[in-house]
Short mmCIF file of C-alpha atoms in Angstrom, two decimals:
data_model
loop_
_atom_site.label_atom_id
_atom_site.label_comp_id
_atom_site.label_asym_id
_atom_site.label_seq_id
_atom_site.Cartn_x
_atom_site.Cartn_y
_atom_site.Cartn_z
CA MET B 244 -70.60 -28.35 -34.85
CA LYS B 245 -72.61 -27.55 -38.11
CA ALA B 246 -71.37 -24.41 -39.31
CA ILE B 247 -67.63 -23.13 -39.48
CA ILE B 248 -67.34 -19.02 -39.12
CA THR B 249 -64.28 -17.34 -39.25
CA ASP B 250 -62.66 -14.02 -39.11
CA LEU B 251 -60.17 -13.23 -42.07
CA ASP B 252 -57.27 -11.22 -41.31
CA ARG B 253 -54.70 -12.29 -38.74
CA THR B 254 -57.03 -15.35 -38.25
CA LEU B 255 -57.50 -17.51 -41.11
CA LEU B 256 -54.97 -15.33 -43.48
CA ARG B 257 -51.63 -15.49 -42.47
CA THR B 258 -49.75 -12.35 -41.80
CA ASP B 259 -48.80 -11.69 -45.82
CA LYS B 260 -52.83 -12.16 -46.38
CA SER B 261 -52.53 -15.51 -48.10
CA ILE B 262 -54.32 -18.57 -47.46
CA SER B 263 -51.98 -21.93 -47.30
CA GLU B 264 -52.83 -24.78 -49.71
CA TYR B 265 -53.03 -26.83 -46.42
CA THR B 266 -55.74 -24.59 -44.85
CA CYS B 267 -57.55 -24.72 -48.42
CA ALA B 268 -57.63 -28.44 -48.55
CA VAL B 269 -59.01 -28.83 -44.83
CA LEU B 270 -61.85 -26.18 -45.58
CA LYS B 271 -62.41 -28.22 -48.88
CA LYS B 272 -62.98 -31.31 -46.93
CA CYS B 273 -65.34 -29.38 -44.69
CA HIS B 274 -67.33 -28.19 -47.69
CA ASP B 275 -67.59 -31.87 -49.34
CA ARG B 276 -69.14 -33.25 -46.18
CA GLY B 277 -71.97 -30.72 -46.13
CA MET B 278 -70.54 -28.30 -43.40
CA PRO B 279 -71.44 -24.52 -44.14
CA LEU B 280 -68.31 -22.22 -44.38
CA MET B 281 -68.80 -18.54 -43.25
CA ALA B 282 -66.62 -15.71 -43.02
CA ALA B 283 -67.15 -12.31 -40.80
CA THR B 284 -64.45 -9.69 -41.76
CA ALA B 285 -64.06 -5.99 -41.62
CA ARG B 286 -63.12 -6.08 -45.19
CA PRO B 287 -65.52 -4.90 -48.15
CA GLU B 288 -66.72 -7.45 -50.50
CA ARG B 289 -64.35 -6.49 -53.46
CA ALA B 290 -61.83 -7.43 -50.87
CA VAL B 291 -62.88 -10.77 -50.16
CA LEU B 292 -63.75 -12.10 -53.46
CA THR B 293 -60.30 -13.65 -54.09
CA TYR B 294 -60.73 -15.67 -50.76
CA ARG B 295 -64.22 -16.69 -51.46
CA SER B 296 -63.06 -18.18 -54.80
CA GLN B 297 -60.29 -20.02 -52.91
CA VAL B 298 -62.28 -21.50 -49.89
CA GLY B 299 -65.90 -21.19 -51.21
CA PHE B 300 -67.65 -19.26 -48.74
CA ASP B 301 -71.24 -20.25 -48.50
CA ALA B 302 -72.38 -16.86 -47.04
CA LEU B 303 -70.29 -13.55 -46.05
CA THR B 304 -70.56 -11.00 -43.47
CA THR B 305 -68.43 -8.00 -44.71
CA LEU B 306 -67.64 -4.24 -43.29
CA ASN B 307 -68.26 -5.82 -39.97
CA GLY B 308 -72.00 -6.29 -40.55
CA ALA B 309 -72.96 -3.36 -42.69
CA ARG B 310 -73.14 -5.89 -45.94
CA ILE B 311 -74.01 -9.29 -45.61
CA ILE B 312 -74.03 -11.85 -48.48
CA LEU B 313 -76.32 -14.56 -48.35
CA PRO B 314 -77.35 -17.50 -50.59
CA SER B 315 -80.84 -15.68 -51.02
CA GLY B 316 -79.76 -12.20 -51.31
CA VAL B 317 -77.96 -9.12 -49.59
CA LEU B 318 -78.76 -7.35 -46.18
CA GLU B 319 -77.49 -3.90 -45.48
CA ASN B 320 -76.89 -2.09 -42.50
CA GLY B 321 -75.82 1.58 -43.19
CA ILE B 322 -75.12 4.66 -41.48
CA ALA B 323 -78.23 6.89 -41.98
CA PRO B 324 -77.00 9.95 -44.23
CA ARG B 325 -78.04 12.74 -41.55
CA SER B 326 -75.79 10.66 -38.86
CA ALA B 327 -73.05 10.47 -41.18
CA GLU B 328 -73.12 14.35 -42.20
CA ALA B 329 -73.20 15.31 -38.53
CA ILE B 330 -70.22 12.82 -37.77
CA LEU B 331 -68.14 14.25 -40.66
CA ARG B 332 -68.82 18.06 -39.62
CA ARG B 333 -67.28 17.11 -35.98
CA VAL B 334 -64.16 15.27 -37.36
CA VAL B 335 -63.21 16.61 -40.94
CA ASP B 336 -61.32 19.55 -39.03
CA ILE B 337 -58.99 17.33 -37.00
CA PRO B 338 -55.55 18.20 -38.19
CA ASP B 339 -53.79 15.71 -40.78
CA VAL B 340 -56.62 13.16 -40.20
CA ALA B 341 -57.07 10.34 -42.72
CA LEU B 342 -60.72 10.26 -43.56
CA SER B 343 -62.38 7.75 -45.91
CA MET B 344 -65.65 6.22 -46.52
CA GLU B 345 -67.01 2.99 -47.51
CA THR B 346 -70.35 3.29 -49.75
CA GLY B 347 -72.25 1.50 -52.17
CA GLU B 348 -70.21 2.99 -54.89
CA GLY B 349 -66.90 2.16 -53.59
CA ALA B 350 -64.48 3.90 -51.07
CA PHE B 351 -63.71 7.72 -51.09
CA SER B 352 -61.01 9.32 -49.05
CA ASN B 353 -59.25 12.73 -48.61
CA LYS B 354 -55.81 10.98 -48.77
CA PRO B 355 -54.35 8.46 -51.28
CA ILE B 356 -54.70 4.82 -50.08
CA PRO B 357 -53.51 2.77 -53.00
CA GLU B 358 -54.17 -0.55 -51.43
CA TRP B 359 -57.76 0.37 -50.92
CA ASN B 360 -58.40 1.32 -54.70
CA VAL B 361 -60.20 4.63 -53.24
CA ARG B 362 -61.29 7.62 -55.22
CA ALA B 363 -60.00 10.83 -54.03
CA PHE B 364 -62.72 13.19 -52.53
CA GLU B 365 -61.73 16.54 -51.15
CA GLY B 366 -65.65 17.67 -50.44
CA PHE B 367 -66.05 16.19 -46.98
CA PRO B 368 -68.13 16.79 -44.68
CA ALA B 369 -70.55 16.69 -47.80
CA LEU B 370 -71.34 12.83 -48.71
CA PRO B 371 -69.60 12.03 -51.59
CA THR B 372 -72.37 9.79 -52.97
CA GLU B 373 -76.09 9.22 -52.30
CA SER B 374 -75.57 5.33 -52.18
CA THR B 375 -75.50 3.36 -48.95
CA ILE B 376 -72.86 4.78 -46.36
CA TYR B 377 -71.48 1.41 -44.67
CA LYS B 378 -68.74 2.78 -42.88
CA ILE B 379 -66.66 5.83 -42.06
CA LEU B 380 -62.83 5.15 -41.35
CA LEU B 381 -60.46 7.67 -39.54
CA SER B 382 -56.57 7.20 -38.69
CA HIS B 383 -53.97 9.80 -37.62
CA GLU B 384 -50.00 9.06 -37.70
CA GLY B 385 -49.56 11.05 -34.48
CA GLU B 386 -51.48 11.68 -31.38
CA THR B 387 -54.57 9.53 -30.78
CA ILE B 388 -58.10 10.91 -32.04
CA GLN B 389 -60.17 8.54 -30.33
CA PRO B 390 -61.69 10.70 -27.54
CA GLU B 391 -62.55 13.37 -30.41
CA VAL B 392 -64.04 10.62 -32.58
CA GLU B 393 -66.08 9.27 -29.70
CA ARG B 394 -67.55 12.59 -28.93
CA ALA B 395 -68.73 13.03 -32.79
CA LEU B 396 -70.52 9.74 -32.73
CA THR B 397 -74.34 9.91 -32.97
CA PRO B 398 -76.78 7.77 -30.76
CA ASP B 399 -77.29 5.24 -33.68
CA THR B 400 -73.39 4.86 -34.40
CA TYR B 401 -70.60 3.04 -32.71
CA MET B 402 -66.89 2.91 -33.22
CA THR B 403 -64.33 0.10 -33.00
CA VAL B 404 -60.50 0.10 -33.22
CA ALA B 405 -58.69 -2.17 -35.60
CA GLU B 406 -55.04 -3.06 -34.89
CA GLY B 407 -54.77 -0.52 -32.49
CA LYS B 408 -54.98 2.44 -35.00
CA LEU B 409 -57.90 2.53 -37.53
CA ILE B 410 -61.09 3.74 -36.29
CA GLN B 411 -64.27 2.42 -37.71
CA VAL B 412 -67.34 4.02 -37.51
CA MET B 413 -70.66 2.03 -38.29
CA SER B 414 -74.39 1.91 -37.69
CA THR B 415 -75.11 0.30 -34.20
CA ALA B 416 -77.36 -2.29 -36.57
CA ALA B 417 -73.74 -3.18 -38.21
CA THR B 418 -72.04 -5.75 -36.18
CA LYS B 419 -70.19 -9.05 -36.75
CA TRP B 420 -72.43 -10.68 -34.21
CA ASN B 421 -75.71 -9.61 -36.05
CA GLY B 422 -74.39 -10.60 -39.54
CA ILE B 423 -73.29 -13.91 -38.10
CA ARG B 424 -76.96 -14.27 -36.57
CA ALA B 425 -78.55 -13.34 -40.19
CA MET B 426 -76.02 -16.17 -41.87
CA LEU B 427 -76.83 -18.74 -39.39
CA GLU B 428 -80.74 -18.22 -39.59
CA ALA B 429 -80.61 -18.29 -43.32
CA ALA B 430 -79.12 -21.85 -42.81
CA GLY B 431 -81.21 -22.89 -40.53
CA ILE B 432 -78.60 -23.43 -37.64
CA HIS B 433 -78.48 -22.44 -34.19
CA ASN B 434 -75.82 -20.37 -32.99
CA ARG B 435 -74.76 -23.08 -30.48
CA GLU B 436 -74.27 -25.22 -33.42
CA ALA B 437 -71.70 -23.22 -34.78
CA ILE B 438 -68.00 -22.76 -34.22
CA TYR B 439 -66.22 -19.26 -34.60
CA PHE B 440 -62.36 -18.52 -35.10
CA GLY B 441 -61.43 -14.83 -34.51
CA ASP B 442 -58.47 -12.53 -33.05
CA ASP B 443 -59.97 -9.18 -32.48
CA TYR B 444 -62.09 -7.02 -30.27
CA ASP B 445 -64.86 -7.32 -33.01
CA ASP B 446 -64.61 -10.99 -32.78
CA ILE B 447 -65.24 -11.32 -28.97
CA GLU B 448 -69.22 -11.18 -28.99
CA ALA B 449 -69.19 -13.96 -31.88
CA ILE B 450 -66.38 -16.24 -29.81
CA LYS B 451 -68.74 -16.02 -26.78
CA ASN B 452 -71.92 -16.61 -28.37
CA CYS B 453 -71.07 -19.38 -30.66
CA GLY B 454 -71.03 -23.19 -29.65
CA THR B 455 -67.47 -23.12 -29.62
CA GLY B 456 -65.17 -19.92 -29.70
CA VAL B 457 -61.84 -20.26 -30.55
CA ALA B 458 -59.02 -17.62 -30.67
CA VAL B 459 -55.85 -17.89 -32.39
CA SER B 460 -52.83 -17.70 -30.38
CA ASN B 461 -51.90 -14.17 -31.85
CA ALA B 462 -54.97 -12.83 -30.67
CA ILE B 463 -55.73 -9.68 -28.31
CA ALA B 464 -55.57 -10.57 -24.59
CA GLU B 465 -59.35 -9.82 -24.30
CA ALA B 466 -60.20 -12.04 -27.51
CA LEU B 467 -58.00 -14.80 -25.95
CA ALA B 468 -59.68 -14.48 -22.37
CA ALA B 469 -63.17 -14.72 -23.95
CA ALA B 470 -62.13 -17.73 -25.82
CA ASP B 471 -63.45 -21.54 -24.88
CA ILE B 472 -60.11 -22.79 -26.72
CA VAL B 473 -56.97 -21.31 -28.12
CA ALA B 474 -55.50 -22.56 -31.30
CA GLN B 475 -51.94 -22.05 -32.96
CA SER B 476 -51.59 -18.65 -34.59
CA ASN B 477 -52.54 -17.67 -37.98
CA ASP B 478 -49.32 -17.87 -39.25
CA MET B 479 -49.15 -21.61 -38.24
CA ASP B 480 -52.59 -22.46 -39.88
CA GLY B 481 -54.25 -22.57 -36.36
CA VAL B 482 -57.80 -22.78 -37.83
CA ALA B 483 -57.30 -25.70 -40.11
CA HIS B 484 -55.08 -27.55 -37.64
CA TYR B 485 -58.12 -27.13 -35.07
CA ILE B 486 -60.83 -28.12 -37.67
CA GLU B 487 -58.69 -31.21 -38.88
CA LYS B 488 -58.07 -32.50 -35.42
CA ASN B 489 -61.44 -31.72 -33.89
CA LEU B 490 -64.14 -31.61 -36.31
CA LEU B 491 -62.87 -33.89 -39.36
#
């Protein structure tokens, strides 16, 4: 394997969102040996900076592939404004829906989300900014709203569900796998020469298409079934233990 690529939440990160000293030490050994380290995450760039500093990632796929940070620059796969407006018109009246949007100017939401550092915006379905629209996020405390959101999609968008509750709407060009392909191409590495670690639905394509696909033991059943290998859980530093035993 010439490159290591990993998801963050519930994969590399422990449940408390930390990276252990042991994991950092193992990844540093990989870096010292010239092996590129890459991350692919649903998080926005601002929520990855601490981990990038700890690990020293060479490239990042953020926002499920809507924004890809390469050594040579940035690639963006945003939602077309017309499509975003059409979707917002169809979902804004869902009772008690929590609606937010990740953009080039930060996050906007119709409800307070302190941990996301969002700006309040009560003007949906109007767009809160003219900058790039990376992702529309929806959640509901009560009944499922997935069917309503799915009906609201436009031909150039799709949706995923994170941790069984957070609906994410993105451009069809914004996928983790497209971001991973861009990162590997920039590094001159074939996908069969890369190992990928993940746990959720949006990791399955990378698990299947990289040379070695590893699911941590706490992954969803579908990711476990797609994986070549199952490592220990995220809270047991499964990624680092696998790397130390099999790559170092």
